[in-house]
Coordinates of C-alpha atoms and ligand atoms in Angstrom, one line a residue:
X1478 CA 17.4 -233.6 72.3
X1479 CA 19.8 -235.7 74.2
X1480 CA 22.3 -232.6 74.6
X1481 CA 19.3 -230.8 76.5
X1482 CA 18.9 -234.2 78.6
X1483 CA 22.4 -234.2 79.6
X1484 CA 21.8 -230.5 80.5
X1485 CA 18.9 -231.1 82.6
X1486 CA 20.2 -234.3 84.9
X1487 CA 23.6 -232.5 85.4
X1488 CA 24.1 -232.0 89.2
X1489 CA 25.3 -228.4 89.7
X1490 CA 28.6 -227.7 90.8
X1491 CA 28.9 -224.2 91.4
X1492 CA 25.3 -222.6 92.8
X1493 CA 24.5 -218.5 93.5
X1494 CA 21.9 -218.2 96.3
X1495 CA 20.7 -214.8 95.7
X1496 CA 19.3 -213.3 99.7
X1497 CA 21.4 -213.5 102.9
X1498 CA 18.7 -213.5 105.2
X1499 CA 17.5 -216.7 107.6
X1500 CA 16.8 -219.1 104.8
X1501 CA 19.6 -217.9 102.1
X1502 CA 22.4 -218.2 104.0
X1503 CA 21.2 -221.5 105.5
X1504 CA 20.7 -223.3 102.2
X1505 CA 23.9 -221.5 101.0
X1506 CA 25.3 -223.4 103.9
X1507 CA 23.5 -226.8 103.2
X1508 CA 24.6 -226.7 99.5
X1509 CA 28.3 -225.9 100.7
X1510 CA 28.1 -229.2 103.0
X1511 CA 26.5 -231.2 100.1
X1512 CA 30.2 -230.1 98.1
X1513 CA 28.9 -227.9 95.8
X1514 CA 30.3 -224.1 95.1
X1515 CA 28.6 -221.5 96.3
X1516 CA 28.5 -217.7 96.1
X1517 CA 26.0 -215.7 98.4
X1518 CA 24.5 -212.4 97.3
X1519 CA 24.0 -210.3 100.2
X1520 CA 22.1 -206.7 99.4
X1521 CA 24.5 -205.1 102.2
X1522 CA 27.9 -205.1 101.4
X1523 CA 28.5 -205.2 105.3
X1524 CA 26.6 -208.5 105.3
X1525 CA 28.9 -209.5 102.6
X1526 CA 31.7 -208.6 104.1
X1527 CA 31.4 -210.0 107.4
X1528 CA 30.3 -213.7 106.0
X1529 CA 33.7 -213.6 104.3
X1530 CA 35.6 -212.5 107.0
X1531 CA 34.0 -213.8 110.3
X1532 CA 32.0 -216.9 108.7
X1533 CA 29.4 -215.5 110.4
X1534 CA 26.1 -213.7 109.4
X1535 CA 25.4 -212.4 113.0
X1536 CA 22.0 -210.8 112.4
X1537 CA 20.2 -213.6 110.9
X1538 CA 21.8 -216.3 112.0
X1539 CA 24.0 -215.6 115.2
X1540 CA 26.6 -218.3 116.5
X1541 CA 26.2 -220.3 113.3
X1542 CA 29.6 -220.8 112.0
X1543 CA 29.5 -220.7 107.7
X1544 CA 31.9 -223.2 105.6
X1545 CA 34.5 -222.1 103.9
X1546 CA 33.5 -223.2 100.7
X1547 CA 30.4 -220.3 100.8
X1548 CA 31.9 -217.4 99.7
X1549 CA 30.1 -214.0 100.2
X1550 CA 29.6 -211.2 97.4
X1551 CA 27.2 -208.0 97.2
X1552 CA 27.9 -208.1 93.4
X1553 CA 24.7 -209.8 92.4
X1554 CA 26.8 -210.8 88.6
X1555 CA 29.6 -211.9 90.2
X1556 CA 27.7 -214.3 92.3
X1557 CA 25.6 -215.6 88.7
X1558 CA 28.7 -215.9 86.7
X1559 CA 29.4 -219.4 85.6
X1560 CA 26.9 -221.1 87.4
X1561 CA 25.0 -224.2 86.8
X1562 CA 21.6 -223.0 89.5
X1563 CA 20.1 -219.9 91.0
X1564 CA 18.4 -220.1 93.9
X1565 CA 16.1 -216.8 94.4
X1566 CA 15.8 -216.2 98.0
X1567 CA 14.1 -213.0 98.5
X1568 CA 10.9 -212.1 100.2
X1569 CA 7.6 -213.0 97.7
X1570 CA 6.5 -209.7 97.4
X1571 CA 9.9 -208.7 96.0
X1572 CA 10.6 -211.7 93.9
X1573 CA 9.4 -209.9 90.8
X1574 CA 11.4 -206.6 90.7
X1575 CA 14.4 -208.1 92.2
X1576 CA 14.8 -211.0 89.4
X1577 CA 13.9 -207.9 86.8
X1578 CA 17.0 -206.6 87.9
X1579 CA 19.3 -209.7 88.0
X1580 CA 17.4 -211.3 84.4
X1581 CA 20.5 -210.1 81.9
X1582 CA 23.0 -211.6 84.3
X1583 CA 21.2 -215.0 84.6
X1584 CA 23.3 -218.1 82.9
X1585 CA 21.2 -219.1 79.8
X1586 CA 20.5 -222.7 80.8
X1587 CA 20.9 -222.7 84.9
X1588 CA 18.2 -223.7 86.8
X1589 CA 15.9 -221.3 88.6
X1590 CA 15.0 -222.5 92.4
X1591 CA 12.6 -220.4 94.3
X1592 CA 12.7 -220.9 97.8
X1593 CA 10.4 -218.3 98.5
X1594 CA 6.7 -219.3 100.0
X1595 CA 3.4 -217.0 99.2
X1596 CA 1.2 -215.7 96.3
X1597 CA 1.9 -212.4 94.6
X1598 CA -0.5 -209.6 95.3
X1599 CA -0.7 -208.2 92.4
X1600 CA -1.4 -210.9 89.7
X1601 CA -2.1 -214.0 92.2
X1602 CA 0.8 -216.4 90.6
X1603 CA 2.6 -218.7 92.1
X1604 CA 6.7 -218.0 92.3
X1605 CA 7.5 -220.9 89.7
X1606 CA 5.0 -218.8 87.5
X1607 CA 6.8 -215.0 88.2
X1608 CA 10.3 -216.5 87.5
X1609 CA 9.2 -218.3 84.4
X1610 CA 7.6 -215.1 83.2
X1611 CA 10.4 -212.5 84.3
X1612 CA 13.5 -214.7 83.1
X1613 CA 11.4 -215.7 80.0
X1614 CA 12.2 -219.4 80.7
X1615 CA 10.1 -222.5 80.4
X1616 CA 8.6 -223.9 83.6
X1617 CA 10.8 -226.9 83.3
X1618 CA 13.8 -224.6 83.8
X1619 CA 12.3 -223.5 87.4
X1620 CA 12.6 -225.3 90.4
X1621 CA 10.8 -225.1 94.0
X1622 CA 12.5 -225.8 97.6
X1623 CA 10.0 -226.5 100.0
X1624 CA 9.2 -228.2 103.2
X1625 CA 8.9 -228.3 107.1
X1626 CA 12.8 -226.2 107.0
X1627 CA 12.9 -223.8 109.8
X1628 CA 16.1 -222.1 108.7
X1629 CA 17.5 -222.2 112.4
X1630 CA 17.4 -225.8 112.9
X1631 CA 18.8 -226.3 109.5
X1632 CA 21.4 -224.4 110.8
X1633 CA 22.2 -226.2 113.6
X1634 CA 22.0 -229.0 111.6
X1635 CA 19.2 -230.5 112.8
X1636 CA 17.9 -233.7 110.8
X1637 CA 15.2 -232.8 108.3
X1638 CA 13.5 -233.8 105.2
X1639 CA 12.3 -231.8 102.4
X1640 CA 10.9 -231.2 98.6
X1641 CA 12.7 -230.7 95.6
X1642 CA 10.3 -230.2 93.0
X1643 CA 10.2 -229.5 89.0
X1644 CA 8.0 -230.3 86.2
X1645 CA 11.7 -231.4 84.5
X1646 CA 12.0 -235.0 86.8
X1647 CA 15.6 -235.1 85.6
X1648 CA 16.7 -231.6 86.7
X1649 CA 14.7 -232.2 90.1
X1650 CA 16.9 -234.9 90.8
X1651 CA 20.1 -233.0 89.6
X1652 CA 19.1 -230.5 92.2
X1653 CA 18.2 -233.1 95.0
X1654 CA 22.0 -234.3 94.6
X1655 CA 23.3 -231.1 95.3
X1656 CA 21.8 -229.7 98.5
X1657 CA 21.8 -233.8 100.3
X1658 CA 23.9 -233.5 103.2
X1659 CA 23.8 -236.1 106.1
X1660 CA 21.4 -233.4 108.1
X1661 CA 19.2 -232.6 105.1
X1662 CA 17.4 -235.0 103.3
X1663 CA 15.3 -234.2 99.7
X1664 CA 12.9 -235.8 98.1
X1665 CA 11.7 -235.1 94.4
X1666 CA 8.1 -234.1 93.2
X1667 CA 6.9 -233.0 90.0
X1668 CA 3.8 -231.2 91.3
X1669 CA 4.9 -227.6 91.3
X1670 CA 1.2 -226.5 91.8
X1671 CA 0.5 -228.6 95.1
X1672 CA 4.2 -227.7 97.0
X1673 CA 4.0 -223.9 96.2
X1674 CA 0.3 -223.7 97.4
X1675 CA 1.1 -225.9 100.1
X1676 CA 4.0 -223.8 101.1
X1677 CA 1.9 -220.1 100.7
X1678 CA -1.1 -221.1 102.6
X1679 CA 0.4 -222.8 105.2
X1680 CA 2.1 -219.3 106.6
X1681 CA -1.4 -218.3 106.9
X1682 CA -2.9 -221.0 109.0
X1683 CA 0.5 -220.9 111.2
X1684 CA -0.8 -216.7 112.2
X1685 CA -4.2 -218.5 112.5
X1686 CA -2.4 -220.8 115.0
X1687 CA -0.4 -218.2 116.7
X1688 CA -3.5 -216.0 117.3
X1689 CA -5.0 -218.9 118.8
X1690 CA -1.9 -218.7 121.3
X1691 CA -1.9 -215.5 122.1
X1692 CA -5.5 -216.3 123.3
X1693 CA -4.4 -218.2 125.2
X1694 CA -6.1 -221.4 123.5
X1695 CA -4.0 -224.8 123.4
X1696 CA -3.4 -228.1 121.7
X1697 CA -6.9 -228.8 120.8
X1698 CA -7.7 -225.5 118.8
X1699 CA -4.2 -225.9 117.1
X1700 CA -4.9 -229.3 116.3
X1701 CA -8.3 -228.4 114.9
X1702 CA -7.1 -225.1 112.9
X1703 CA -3.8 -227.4 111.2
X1704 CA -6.6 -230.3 110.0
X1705 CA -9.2 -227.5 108.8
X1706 CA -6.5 -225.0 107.6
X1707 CA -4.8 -228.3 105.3
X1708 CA -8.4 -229.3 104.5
X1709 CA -9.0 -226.0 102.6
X1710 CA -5.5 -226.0 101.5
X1711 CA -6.2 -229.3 99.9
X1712 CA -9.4 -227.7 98.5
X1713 CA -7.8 -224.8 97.0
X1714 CA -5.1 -226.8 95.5
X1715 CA -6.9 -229.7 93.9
X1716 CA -9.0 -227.2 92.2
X1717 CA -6.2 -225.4 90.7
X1718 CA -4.7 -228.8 89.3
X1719 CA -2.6 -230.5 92.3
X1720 CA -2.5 -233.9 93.4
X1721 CA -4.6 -234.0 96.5
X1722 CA -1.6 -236.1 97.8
X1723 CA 0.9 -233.9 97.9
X1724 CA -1.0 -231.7 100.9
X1725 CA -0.3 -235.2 103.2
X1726 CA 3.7 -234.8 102.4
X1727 CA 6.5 -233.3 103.6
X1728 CA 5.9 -229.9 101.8
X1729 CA 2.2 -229.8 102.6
X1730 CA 1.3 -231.5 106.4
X1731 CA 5.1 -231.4 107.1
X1732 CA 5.7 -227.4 106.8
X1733 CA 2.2 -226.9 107.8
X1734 CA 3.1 -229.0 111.6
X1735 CA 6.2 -227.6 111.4
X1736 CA 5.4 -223.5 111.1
X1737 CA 2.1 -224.1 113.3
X1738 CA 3.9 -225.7 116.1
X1739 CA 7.4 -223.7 116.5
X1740 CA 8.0 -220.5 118.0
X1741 CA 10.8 -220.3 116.0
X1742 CA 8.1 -219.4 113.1
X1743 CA 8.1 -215.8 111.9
X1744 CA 4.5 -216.1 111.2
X1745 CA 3.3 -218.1 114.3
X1746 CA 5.0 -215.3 116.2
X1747 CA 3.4 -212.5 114.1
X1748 CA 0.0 -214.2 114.7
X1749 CA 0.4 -214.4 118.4
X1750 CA 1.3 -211.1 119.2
X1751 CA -2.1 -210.3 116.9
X1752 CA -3.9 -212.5 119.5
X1753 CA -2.5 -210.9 122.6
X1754 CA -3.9 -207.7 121.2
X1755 CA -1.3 -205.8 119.2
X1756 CA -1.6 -203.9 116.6
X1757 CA -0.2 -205.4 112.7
X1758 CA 2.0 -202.3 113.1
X1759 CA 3.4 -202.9 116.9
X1760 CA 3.7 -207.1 115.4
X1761 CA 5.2 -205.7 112.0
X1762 CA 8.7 -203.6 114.1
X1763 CA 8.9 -206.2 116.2
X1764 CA 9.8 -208.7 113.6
X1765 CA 12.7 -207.1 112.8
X1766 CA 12.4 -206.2 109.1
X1767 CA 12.5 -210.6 108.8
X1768 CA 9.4 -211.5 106.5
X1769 CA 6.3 -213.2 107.4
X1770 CA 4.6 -214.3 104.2
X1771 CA 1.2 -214.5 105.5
X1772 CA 0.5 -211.3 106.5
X1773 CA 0.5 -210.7 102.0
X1774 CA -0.4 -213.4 101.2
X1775 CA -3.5 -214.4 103.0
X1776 CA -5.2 -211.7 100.7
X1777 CA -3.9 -213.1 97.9
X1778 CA -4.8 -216.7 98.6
X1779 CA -8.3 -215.2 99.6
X1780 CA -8.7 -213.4 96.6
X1781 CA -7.3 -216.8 94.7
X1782 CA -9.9 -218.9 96.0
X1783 CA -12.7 -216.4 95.3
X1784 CA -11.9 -216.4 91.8
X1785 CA -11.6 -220.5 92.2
X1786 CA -15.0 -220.4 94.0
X1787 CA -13.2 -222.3 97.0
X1788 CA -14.4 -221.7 100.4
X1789 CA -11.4 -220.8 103.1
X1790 CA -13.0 -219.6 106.1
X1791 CA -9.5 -219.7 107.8
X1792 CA -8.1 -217.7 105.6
X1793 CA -10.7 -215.3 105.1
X1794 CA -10.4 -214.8 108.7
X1795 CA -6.7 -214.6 108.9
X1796 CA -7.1 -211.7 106.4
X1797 CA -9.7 -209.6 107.9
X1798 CA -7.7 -209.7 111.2
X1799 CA -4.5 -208.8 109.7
X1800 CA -5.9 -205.8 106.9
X1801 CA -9.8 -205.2 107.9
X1802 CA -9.9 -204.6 111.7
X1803 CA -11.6 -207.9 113.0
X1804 CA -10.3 -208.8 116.2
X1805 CA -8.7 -212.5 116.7
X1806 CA -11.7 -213.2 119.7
X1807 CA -14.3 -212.6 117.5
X1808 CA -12.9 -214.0 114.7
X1809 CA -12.3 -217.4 116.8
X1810 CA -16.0 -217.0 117.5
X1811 CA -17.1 -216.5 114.1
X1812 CA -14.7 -219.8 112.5
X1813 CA -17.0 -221.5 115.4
X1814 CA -20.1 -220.5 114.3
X1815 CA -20.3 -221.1 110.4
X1816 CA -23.3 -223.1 109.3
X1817 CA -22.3 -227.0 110.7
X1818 CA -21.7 -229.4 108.2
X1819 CA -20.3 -233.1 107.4
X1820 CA -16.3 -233.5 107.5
Ligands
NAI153 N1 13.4 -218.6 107.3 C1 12.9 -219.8 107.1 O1 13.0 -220.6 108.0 C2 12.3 -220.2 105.7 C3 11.9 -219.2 104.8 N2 11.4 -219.6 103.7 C4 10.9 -218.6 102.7 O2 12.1 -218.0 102.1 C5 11.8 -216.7 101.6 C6 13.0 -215.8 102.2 O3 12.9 -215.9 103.6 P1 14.0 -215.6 104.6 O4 15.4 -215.7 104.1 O5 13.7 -216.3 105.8 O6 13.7 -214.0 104.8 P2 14.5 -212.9 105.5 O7 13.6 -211.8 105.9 O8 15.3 -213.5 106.6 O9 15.5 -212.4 104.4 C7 15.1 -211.9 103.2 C8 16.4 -211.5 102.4 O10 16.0 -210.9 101.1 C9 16.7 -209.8 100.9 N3 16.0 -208.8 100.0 C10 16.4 -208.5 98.8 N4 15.6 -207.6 98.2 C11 14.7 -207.3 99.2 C12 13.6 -206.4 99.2 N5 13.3 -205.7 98.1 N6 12.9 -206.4 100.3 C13 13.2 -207.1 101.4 N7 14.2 -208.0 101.4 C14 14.9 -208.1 100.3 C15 17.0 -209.2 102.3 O11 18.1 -208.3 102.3 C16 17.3 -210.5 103.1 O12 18.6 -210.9 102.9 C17 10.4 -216.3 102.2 O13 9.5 -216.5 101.1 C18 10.2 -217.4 103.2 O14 8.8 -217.7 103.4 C19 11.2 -220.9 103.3 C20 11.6 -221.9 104.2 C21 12.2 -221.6 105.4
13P154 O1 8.7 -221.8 105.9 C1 9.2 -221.9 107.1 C2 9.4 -223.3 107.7 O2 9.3 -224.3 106.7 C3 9.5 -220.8 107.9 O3 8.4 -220.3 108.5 P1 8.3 -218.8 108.9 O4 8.5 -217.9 107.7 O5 7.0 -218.6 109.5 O6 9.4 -218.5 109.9

């Protein structure tokens, strides 16, 4: 119907970014300097309250000054009324029971963006696939924001380039329009599958990575755990119905670089302290209450692959580090010593 198509290529003018933590209030900031209207949910009304009166959100993203044309609410239906996109920017784990809560208030046609990167626990879906199912929307209607975007460099506004994508071509590129700023660069894709997979597993292989550096391994061992951690990425992926392609772009070798390499990653951190030999508990308060996908979602991605019959040895390892006791050494050890084979 062209009334639909209209619908769907219509750039949004006024956004609600739902989470005020690293990444929602720095896309809340990039859509602000892109010209569009944006309302920030915060869960704390302090947080709330001190975007709107210091521009500031000092606990996630101190010394970052916040445009004036984000304005701050804890009123999750204030922030949803009248707007043309809602970005979900809560913690995977959560997504579910948080957009159960905010469903009635959600604009009938606006388009839903996830932001967020794992695998749920409980029924192994992707977050395009919880949002379709809890808002009772069609895929098309549900976006995905992904790529090598360390919130603090965004911030800083830092140049970087990422993935708008949507089965809906048309409402990817509506979206795309509305978060381009002259620091932040999208690009479209219509292969939901590949960019959410790409952006789950990759938090994995980045505690992979960062228990190799609290081993006090280097470049070569980081090098070799990206190539063989996007290899069974790839693996994982193509079985479940991506383009093999998309694991060499932004959202898939980008993000995968990007969380491996910085120490501004949440789960590269997590992952290190793992390897210098503390406990998921001592790594878990240290963090800070700030998520690190992985840590869920490696036994999710596990348990995805099983079913799949896909082999992730990375993975598997990742997991029994992080919930079954194996130490990062031996684990090392063990990636070393599979069966050798042809690359
Ligand atoms: N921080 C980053 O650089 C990037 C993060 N992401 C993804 O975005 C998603 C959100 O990440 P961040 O904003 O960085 O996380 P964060 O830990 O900084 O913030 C999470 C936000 O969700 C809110 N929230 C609402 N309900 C919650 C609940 N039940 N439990 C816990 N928190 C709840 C928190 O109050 C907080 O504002 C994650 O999936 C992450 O992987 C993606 C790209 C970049
Ligand atoms: O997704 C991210 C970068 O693209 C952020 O990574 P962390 O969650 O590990 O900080």
């Amino acid at each position: 119907m062209p009334e639909q198509a209209d619908q769907n290529g219509r750039v949004p003018a006024k956004v609600a970014v739902l989470g005020a933590g690293s990444w929602g209030t720095t896309f809340a900031k990039v859509l602000a300097d892109a010209g569009t209207d944006v309302t920030l949910w915060a869960r704390r009304t302090e947080v709330a309250e001190e975007i709107n009166s210091t521009r500031v959100n000092a606990g996630y993203l101190p010394g970052i000054v916040l445009p004036q044309r984000l304005r701050a609410t804890d009123d999750a239906a204030e922030a949803m009324h009248g707007t043309d996109a809602v970005v979900l920017a809560v913690p995977s784990q959560t997504l579910r029971e948080n957009l159960a809560g905010w469903q009635p208030l959600l604009p009938e046609r606006a388009t839903l963006v996830s932001l967020a990167k794992g695998v749920e626990l409980s029924t192994l879906k992707r977050m395009s696939e919880v949002v379709s199912e809890v808002a009772d929307v069609a895929m098309e209607q549900v976006a995905v924001v992904s790529g090598p975007n360390l919130a603090r460099e965004i911030a800083a506004e830092q140049p970087t380039a990422t993935v708008v994508a949507c089965n809906d071509h048309d409402r990817a590129v509506a979206l795309q329009q509305a978060c381009s700023t002259p620091y932040f660069r999208p690009y479209t894709n219509t292969d939901l599958v590949g960019i959410e997979l790409a952006g789950a597993c990759k938090n994995v292989i980045a505690l992979a990575c960062g228990m190799a550096v609290g081993l006090g391994y280097g470049h070569n061992t980081m090098s070799s755990l990206i190539t063989r951690g996007l290899a069974e990425t790839t693996r994982l992926g193509v079985a479940l119905g991506a383009e093999p392609m998309t694991f060499a772009g932004l959202a898939g070798l980008g993000d995968l670089v990007a969380t491996c390499m910085s120490p501004l990653s949440r789960n590269r951190t997590f992952g290190e302290r793992l390897g210098r030999g503390e406990t998921l508990a001592q790594a878990q308060d240290a963090a800070h209450g700030q998520v690190a996908e992985g840590v869920k979602s490696c036994s999710s991605i596990r348990q995805l692959a099983a079913r799949t019959g896909v082999e992730m040895p990375i993975t598997d390892v990742v997991h029994r580090v992080c919930h079954e006791g194996l130490e990062p050494g031996p684990a090392a050890a063990e990636l070393l010593g599979r069966e050798r084979k042809a690359e």
